[in-house]
Tab-separated table of C-alpha atoms and ligand atoms in Angstrom:
chain	number	residue	atom	x	y	z
A	648	UNK	CA	83.458	112.575	22.196
A	649	UNK	CA	80.639	110.469	23.523
A	650	UNK	CA	82.302	110.894	26.761
A	651	UNK	CA	82.188	114.325	26.550
A	652	UNK	CA	78.502	114.439	25.808
A	653	UNK	CA	77.843	112.305	29.039
A	654	UNK	CA	80.115	114.366	31.166
A	655	UNK	CA	77.933	117.663	29.865
A	656	UNK	CA	74.962	115.976	30.894
A	657	UNK	CA	76.291	114.883	34.229
A	658	UNK	CA	77.529	118.475	34.863
A	659	UNK	CA	74.141	119.945	34.139
A	660	UNK	CA	72.310	117.215	36.259
A	661	UNK	CA	74.506	117.813	39.478
A	662	UNK	CA	74.478	121.660	38.837
A	663	UNK	CA	72.880	122.910	42.214
A	664	UNK	CA	70.100	125.328	41.602
A	665	UNK	CA	68.113	126.654	44.433
A	666	UNK	CA	67.628	130.112	43.600
A	667	UNK	CA	66.974	132.317	40.518
A	668	UNK	CA	70.678	133.531	40.705
A	669	UNK	CA	71.624	129.780	40.305
A	670	UNK	CA	69.287	129.417	37.533
A	671	UNK	CA	70.738	132.225	35.734
A	672	UNK	CA	74.196	130.803	36.434
A	673	UNK	CA	73.064	127.696	34.887
A	674	UNK	CA	71.946	129.415	31.672
A	675	UNK	CA	75.215	131.185	31.496
A	676	UNK	CA	77.359	128.076	31.874
A	677	UNK	CA	75.585	126.017	29.599
A	678	UNK	CA	73.180	127.773	27.261
A	679	UNK	CA	74.462	130.977	25.973
A	680	UNK	CA	76.656	131.463	22.903
A	681	UNK	CA	79.905	131.144	24.868
A	682	UNK	CA	78.347	128.221	27.127
A	683	UNK	CA	79.429	124.530	27.307
A	684	UNK	CA	76.693	123.326	24.993
A	685	UNK	CA	77.615	125.608	22.080
A	686	UNK	CA	81.332	124.623	22.765
A	687	UNK	CA	80.627	121.235	22.111
A	688	UNK	CA	78.509	121.774	19.025
A	689	UNK	CA	81.436	123.710	17.622
A	690	UNK	CA	83.602	120.837	18.555
A	691	UNK	CA	81.207	118.507	16.742
A	692	UNK	CA	81.258	120.480	13.667
A	693	UNK	CA	85.137	119.678	13.377
A	694	UNK	CA	84.506	115.875	12.951
A	695	UNK	CA	84.502	113.918	9.682
A	696	UNK	CA	80.966	113.367	7.915
A	697	UNK	CA	80.947	109.979	9.096
A	698	UNK	CA	81.338	110.640	12.567
A	699	UNK	CA	78.970	113.422	12.324
A	700	UNK	CA	76.451	110.972	11.055
A	701	UNK	CA	77.099	108.614	13.919
A	702	UNK	CA	77.068	111.152	16.750
A	703	UNK	CA	74.350	113.679	15.364
A	704	UNK	CA	71.335	112.027	17.154
A	705	UNK	CA	73.312	111.838	20.189
A	706	UNK	CA	74.315	115.605	20.034
A	707	UNK	CA	70.685	116.329	19.887
A	708	UNK	CA	69.599	114.265	22.748
A	709	UNK	CA	72.321	115.779	24.873
A	710	UNK	CA	71.049	119.653	23.825
A	711	UNK	CA	67.546	118.537	24.613
A	712	UNK	CA	68.265	116.865	28.033
A	713	UNK	CA	70.297	120.009	29.159
A	714	UNK	CA	67.488	122.225	28.157
A	715	UNK	CA	65.195	119.944	29.825
A	716	UNK	CA	67.140	120.262	33.089
A	717	UNK	CA	66.900	124.144	32.862
A	718	UNK	CA	63.274	123.920	32.428
A	719	UNK	CA	62.688	121.624	35.352
A	720	UNK	CA	65.036	123.769	37.514
A	721	UNK	CA	63.118	126.912	36.180
A	722	UNK	CA	59.601	125.434	37.012
A	723	UNK	CA	61.059	124.312	40.842
A	724	UNK	CA	62.267	128.001	41.127
A	725	UNK	CA	59.053	129.615	40.111
A	726	UNK	CA	56.911	127.355	42.371
A	727	UNK	CA	59.085	128.019	45.346
A	728	UNK	CA	58.888	131.550	44.475
A	729	UNK	CA	55.108	131.698	44.376
A	730	UNK	CA	55.052	129.593	47.520
A	731	UNK	CA	57.218	132.186	49.515
A	732	UNK	CA	54.722	134.695	48.626
A	733	UNK	CA	51.625	132.922	49.415
A	734	UNK	CA	49.486	134.935	51.978
A	735	UNK	CA	46.906	132.796	53.784
A	736	UNK	CA	45.166	136.182	55.056
A	737	UNK	CA	44.107	137.591	51.506
A	738	UNK	CA	40.406	136.979	50.581
A	739	UNK	CA	39.647	134.373	48.199
A	740	UNK	CA	38.189	134.738	44.689
A	741	UNK	CA	34.656	135.119	44.486
A	742	UNK	CA	33.250	132.055	42.521
A	743	UNK	CA	30.150	132.656	40.986
A	744	UNK	CA	27.898	129.560	41.179
A	745	UNK	CA	25.712	128.636	37.882
A	746	UNK	CA	21.915	128.416	37.903
A	747	UNK	CA	19.438	127.017	35.845
A	748	UNK	CA	18.280	128.805	32.698
A	749	UNK	CA	14.981	130.557	32.931
A	750	UNK	CA	13.692	128.231	30.008
A	751	UNK	CA	14.817	124.922	31.644
A	752	UNK	CA	13.091	126.118	35.014
A	753	UNK	CA	9.811	126.860	33.422
A	754	UNK	CA	9.973	123.417	31.483
A	755	UNK	CA	10.803	121.956	35.075
A	756	UNK	CA	7.761	123.557	36.515
A	757	UNK	CA	5.588	122.377	33.662
A	758	UNK	CA	6.911	118.817	34.382
A	759	UNK	CA	6.161	118.579	37.692
A	760	UNK	CA	2.490	119.461	37.254
A	761	UNK	CA	2.145	116.723	34.487
A	762	UNK	CA	4.163	114.194	36.392
A	763	UNK	CA	1.412	114.629	39.261
A	764	UNK	CA	-1.213	113.634	36.447
A	765	UNK	CA	0.917	110.611	35.646
A	766	UNK	CA	2.747	111.633	32.701
A	767	UNK	CA	6.428	110.434	32.372
A	768	UNK	CA	9.214	112.407	30.448
A	769	UNK	CA	10.513	111.427	26.937
A	770	UNK	CA	13.157	113.026	24.838
A	771	UNK	CA	14.162	112.381	21.234
A	772	UNK	CA	16.464	113.745	18.790
A	773	UNK	CA	16.741	117.467	17.320
A	774	UNK	CA	17.998	116.285	14.263
A	775	UNK	CA	15.122	114.166	12.317
A	776	UNK	CA	14.412	112.330	9.426
A	777	UNK	CA	11.380	113.037	7.216
A	778	UNK	CA	9.249	109.992	8.563
A	779	UNK	CA	9.261	111.073	12.120
A	780	UNK	CA	8.931	114.856	11.690
A	781	UNK	CA	6.419	114.713	8.885
A	782	UNK	CA	5.206	111.535	6.902
A	783	UNK	CA	4.275	109.306	9.892
A	784	UNK	CA	2.351	112.548	11.232
A	785	UNK	CA	0.123	112.641	8.262
A	786	UNK	CA	2.018	115.124	6.406
A	787	UNK	CA	1.967	113.737	2.805
A	788	UNK	CA	5.139	114.473	0.422
A	789	UNK	CA	4.551	117.834	-1.365
A	790	UNK	CA	1.429	118.571	0.648
A	791	UNK	CA	0.791	122.180	1.516
A	792	UNK	CA	0.626	121.472	5.177
A	793	UNK	CA	4.378	121.092	5.047
A	794	UNK	CA	4.330	124.783	4.635
A	795	UNK	CA	2.924	125.501	8.095
A	796	UNK	CA	6.353	125.052	9.492
A	797	UNK	CA	9.256	126.350	7.514
A	798	UNK	CA	11.997	123.824	7.793
A	799	UNK	CA	15.928	124.058	8.053
A	800	UNK	CA	16.758	121.025	5.963
A	801	UNK	CA	20.206	119.008	6.265
A	802	UNK	CA	19.254	117.210	3.244
A	803	UNK	CA	16.052	115.765	1.495
A	804	UNK	CA	15.523	113.220	4.043
A	805	UNK	CA	16.708	115.002	7.236
A	806	UNK	CA	15.900	118.057	8.908
A	807	UNK	CA	16.270	119.863	12.375
A	808	UNK	CA	13.020	118.911	13.812
A	809	UNK	CA	10.145	121.515	13.482
A	810	UNK	CA	8.420	120.403	16.325
A	811	UNK	CA	8.612	117.747	19.259
A	812	UNK	CA	5.499	115.812	17.872
A	813	UNK	CA	8.343	113.722	16.079
A	814	UNK	CA	8.928	112.093	19.618
A	815	UNK	CA	5.368	110.996	19.543
A	816	UNK	CA	5.949	108.912	16.714
A	817	UNK	CA	9.140	107.438	18.153
A	818	UNK	CA	7.179	106.595	21.247
A	819	UNK	CA	4.241	104.939	19.348
A	820	UNK	CA	6.331	103.078	17.337
A	821	UNK	CA	8.154	101.463	20.331
A	822	UNK	CA	4.863	99.503	20.705
A	823	UNK	CA	4.608	99.890	24.596
A	824	UNK	CA	0.984	100.795	25.387
A	825	UNK	CA	-0.435	102.546	27.009
A	826	UNK	CA	1.487	105.890	26.533
A	827	UNK	CA	1.219	108.946	28.817
A	828	UNK	CA	4.171	110.843	28.317
A	829	UNK	CA	5.211	114.597	27.802
A	830	UNK	CA	8.241	115.433	25.619
A	831	UNK	CA	10.151	118.691	26.313
A	832	UNK	CA	12.770	119.877	23.993
A	833	UNK	CA	13.985	122.461	21.617
A	834	UNK	CA	12.592	122.819	17.892
A	835	UNK	CA	13.759	124.784	14.962
A	836	UNK	CA	12.109	126.834	12.209
A	837	UNK	CA	13.248	129.101	9.441
A	838	UNK	CA	11.389	131.934	10.584
A	839	UNK	CA	12.385	135.686	10.533
A	840	UNK	CA	13.693	136.692	13.944
A	841	UNK	CA	11.696	139.355	15.860
A	842	UNK	CA	10.790	139.942	19.637
A	843	UNK	CA	8.010	137.437	19.118
A	844	UNK	CA	9.735	134.501	16.883
A	845	UNK	CA	12.930	133.022	16.918
A	846	UNK	CA	14.507	130.352	14.679
A	847	UNK	CA	14.385	128.000	17.665
A	848	UNK	CA	12.290	127.828	20.373
A	849	UNK	CA	11.094	125.140	22.917
A	850	UNK	CA	8.036	122.969	23.131
A	851	UNK	CA	6.335	120.574	25.630
A	852	UNK	CA	4.410	118.015	23.665
A	853	UNK	CA	2.001	115.654	25.476
A	854	UNK	CA	0.609	112.249	24.297
A	855	UNK	CA	-1.794	109.995	25.911
A	856	UNK	CA	-2.851	106.812	24.269
A	857	UNK	CA	-5.029	104.316	25.987
A	858	UNK	CA	-8.310	102.658	25.480
A	859	UNK	CA	-11.348	105.127	25.491
A	860	UNK	CA	-9.381	108.274	25.741
A	861	UNK	CA	-11.945	111.166	24.533
A	862	UNK	CA	-11.768	114.976	23.982
A	863	UNK	CA	-12.996	115.379	27.401
A	864	UNK	CA	-9.788	113.892	28.888
A	865	UNK	CA	-7.716	116.280	26.813
A	866	UNK	CA	-9.593	119.275	27.913
A	867	UNK	CA	-9.663	118.310	31.699
A	868	UNK	CA	-5.766	117.575	31.426
A	869	UNK	CA	-5.069	121.151	29.996
A	870	UNK	CA	-7.574	123.040	32.254
A	871	UNK	CA	-5.866	121.376	35.217
A	872	UNK	CA	-2.442	122.470	33.918
A	873	UNK	CA	-3.676	125.923	33.336
A	874	UNK	CA	-4.925	126.354	36.637
A	875	UNK	CA	-1.830	125.009	38.423
A	876	UNK	CA	0.564	127.019	36.144
A	877	UNK	CA	-1.312	130.447	35.986
A	878	UNK	CA	-3.403	130.468	38.942
A	879	UNK	CA	-6.909	128.978	39.671
A	880	UNK	CA	-8.871	132.170	38.162
A	881	UNK	CA	-7.310	131.899	34.575
A	882	UNK	CA	-9.825	132.090	31.889
A	883	UNK	CA	-9.191	129.630	28.901
A	884	UNK	CA	-11.047	129.072	25.540
A	885	UNK	CA	-10.640	126.168	22.866
A	886	UNK	CA	-10.876	127.339	19.336
A	887	UNK	CA	-11.247	125.012	16.393
A	888	UNK	CA	-7.921	124.569	14.422
A	889	UNK	CA	-6.117	122.315	11.917
A	890	UNK	CA	-3.128	120.157	12.543
A	891	UNK	CA	-2.540	117.093	9.954
A	892	UNK	CA	-2.017	114.705	12.814
A	893	UNK	CA	-4.913	115.419	15.098
A	894	UNK	CA	-8.497	115.274	14.200
A	895	UNK	CA	-10.459	117.202	15.575
A	896	UNK	CA	-7.791	119.743	16.305
A	897	UNK	CA	-8.045	122.867	18.670
A	898	UNK	CA	-5.929	125.907	20.065
A	899	UNK	CA	-6.289	126.991	23.460
A	900	UNK	CA	-5.964	130.682	24.521
A	901	UNK	CA	-5.677	132.089	27.884
A	902	UNK	CA	-7.165	135.498	28.795
A	903	UNK	CA	-4.783	138.149	29.395
A	904	UNK	CA	-7.030	141.254	28.967
A	905	UNK	CA	-6.112	144.495	27.458
A	906	UNK	CA	-5.342	146.852	30.264
A	907	UNK	CA	-1.810	147.581	29.613
A	908	UNK	CA	-0.014	148.520	26.204
A	909	UNK	CA	2.035	145.391	26.243
A	910	UNK	CA	-1.195	143.135	26.520
A	911	UNK	CA	-2.841	144.721	23.846
A	912	UNK	CA	0.091	144.228	21.478
A	913	UNK	CA	0.863	140.612	22.619
A	914	UNK	CA	-2.864	139.596	22.049
A	915	UNK	CA	-3.396	141.792	19.038
A	916	UNK	CA	-6.138	143.799	20.738
A	917	UNK	CA	-8.082	140.708	21.532
A	918	UNK	CA	-7.079	140.107	25.066
A	919	UNK	CA	-6.566	136.514	24.226
A	920	UNK	CA	-3.245	134.692	23.714
A	921	UNK	CA	-2.733	131.219	22.002
A	922	UNK	CA	-0.376	129.065	24.343
A	923	UNK	CA	-0.858	125.476	22.642
A	924	UNK	CA	-2.391	123.331	19.884
A	925	UNK	CA	-3.909	120.015	20.682
A	926	UNK	CA	-6.384	117.458	19.294
A	927	UNK	CA	-7.176	113.749	19.323
A	928	UNK	CA	-4.647	111.776	17.543
A	929	UNK	CA	-5.434	111.145	14.026
A	930	UNK	CA	-6.138	107.676	13.091
A	931	UNK	CA	-3.949	107.734	10.189
A	932	UNK	CA	-1.080	108.409	12.600
A	933	UNK	CA	-2.023	105.591	14.650
A	934	UNK	CA	-1.996	103.313	11.705
A	935	UNK	CA	1.317	104.612	10.634
A	936	UNK	CA	2.716	103.478	14.064
A	937	UNK	CA	1.075	100.164	14.154
A	938	UNK	CA	-1.382	101.050	17.154
A	939	UNK	CA	-4.364	98.669	17.425
A	940	UNK	CA	-7.814	100.411	16.159
A	941	UNK	CA	-9.142	99.888	19.670
A	942	UNK	CA	-6.804	102.387	21.108
A	943	UNK	CA	-7.397	106.275	20.990
A	944	UNK	CA	-5.422	109.209	22.225
A	945	UNK	CA	-4.825	112.986	22.510
A	946	UNK	CA	-1.868	114.990	21.999
A	947	UNK	CA	-0.970	118.694	22.765
A	948	UNK	CA	2.042	120.892	22.135
A	949	UNK	CA	2.871	123.772	24.275
A	950	UNK	CA	5.282	126.719	23.370
A	951	UNK	CA	7.607	127.131	26.418
A	952	UNK	CA	9.243	130.463	25.431
A	953	UNK	CA	6.031	132.232	24.887
A	954	UNK	CA	4.661	130.996	28.148
A	955	UNK	CA	7.919	132.173	29.964
A	956	UNK	CA	7.415	135.510	28.501
A	957	UNK	CA	4.032	135.672	29.693
A	958	UNK	CA	4.640	134.502	33.242
A	959	UNK	CA	7.627	136.846	33.731
A	960	UNK	CA	6.572	139.681	31.537
A	961	UNK	CA	9.450	139.437	29.236
A	962	UNK	CA	8.772	141.680	26.230
A	963	UNK	CA	11.382	140.365	23.823
A	964	UNK	CA	12.005	136.555	23.150
A	965	UNK	CA	15.579	137.117	22.159
A	966	UNK	CA	16.735	138.287	25.569
A	967	UNK	CA	16.132	134.490	26.640
A	968	UNK	CA	19.205	133.636	24.560
A	969	UNK	CA	21.575	136.358	23.868
A	970	UNK	CA	23.446	135.271	27.234
A	971	UNK	CA	23.367	138.687	29.025
A	972	UNK	CA	23.945	137.666	32.707
A	973	UNK	CA	22.211	140.672	33.829
A	974	UNK	CA	18.987	139.438	32.394
A	975	UNK	CA	19.494	135.842	33.122
A	976	UNK	CA	20.559	136.275	36.946
A	977	UNK	CA	17.141	137.795	37.577
A	978	UNK	CA	15.696	134.320	37.575
A	979	UNK	CA	18.388	132.748	39.699
A	980	UNK	CA	15.990	132.044	42.612
A	981	UNK	CA	13.617	130.179	40.558
B	1359	LIG	N1	3.291	120.201	16.740
B	1359	LIG	C1	2.215	121.143	16.803
B	1359	LIG	C2	3.026	122.458	16.397
B	1359	LIG	O1	4.317	122.459	16.730
B	1359	LIG	C3	1.553	121.522	18.012
B	1359	LIG	C4	0.604	120.391	18.559
B	1359	LIG	C5	1.298	119.454	19.125
B	1359	LIG	C6	-0.816	120.367	17.878
B	1359	LIG	C7	0.274	118.214	19.234
B	1359	LIG	C8	-1.366	119.371	18.127
B	1359	LIG	C9	-1.134	118.273	18.919
B	1359	LIG	O2	2.565	123.399	15.870
């Protein structure tokens, strides 16, 4: 019986298959109900139980091997087949090249401006612990200031970061001074989604810590940014504001005017649009990060999506992220 198995394999191996007709012949010879393989299986069935036990495995291997030989032959034939149909004169497929997303391009554009002012780039995790996102930044537990940012919690201690200020803390904790860095990244807030707000968006945060840094340096840095990014005649104003981690705090608006209906809507009829929050780093934050009292610093946080909307006249924030290529390819050349 063992010999018969071997003979069958040998026969299958030496069966010449060089066309699809041969392949069909192979199938008819070995694999159909009346084929050689099945004949052998019928013969196997007549064996005693002991012999079946002994030879069962080998029968299976034989069956798999013959089927495998068929598959290999079949692949060979179909690839030959394609080859014979190859036509070098047909035009190739058009492969579209990818491009940077408009939000990434805007972040790049901002980065270049700040790099010229001596800022480096740092990044941090999007899933943060309570300390880096809140406590170290002077948001005490149960303090109402935590309500300023509707948070997606993972558990009591872990959340999706609500701002890139968490990266400030990581930088300061690293103990390497002075610091002059920007921190671009995605942030998450549990907000109702509309044309003006989304449950995630992007920020570029900046932090400058050194001896003798003043509010004047902050203003000058931001003026410089705005003039480079929006053009030399852009009008800006600072408004006093509140953030737990800066003191004093301010927000900066740029002037759009109210000549068009969309400017009117975007600026709520005032002509001014808020683009960033900023301030001098609160001494409590410096202390939380073990920074010597002889140092001072400023921080600011720019909203990238809003600035991109403004710069490119995009009316609905959601269009940045619903992946409609017709929208995204408009910005390919950026
Ligand atoms: N983290 C603040 C926000 O997300 C922005 C900010 C950054 C304000 C740095 C002051 C200083 O609203």
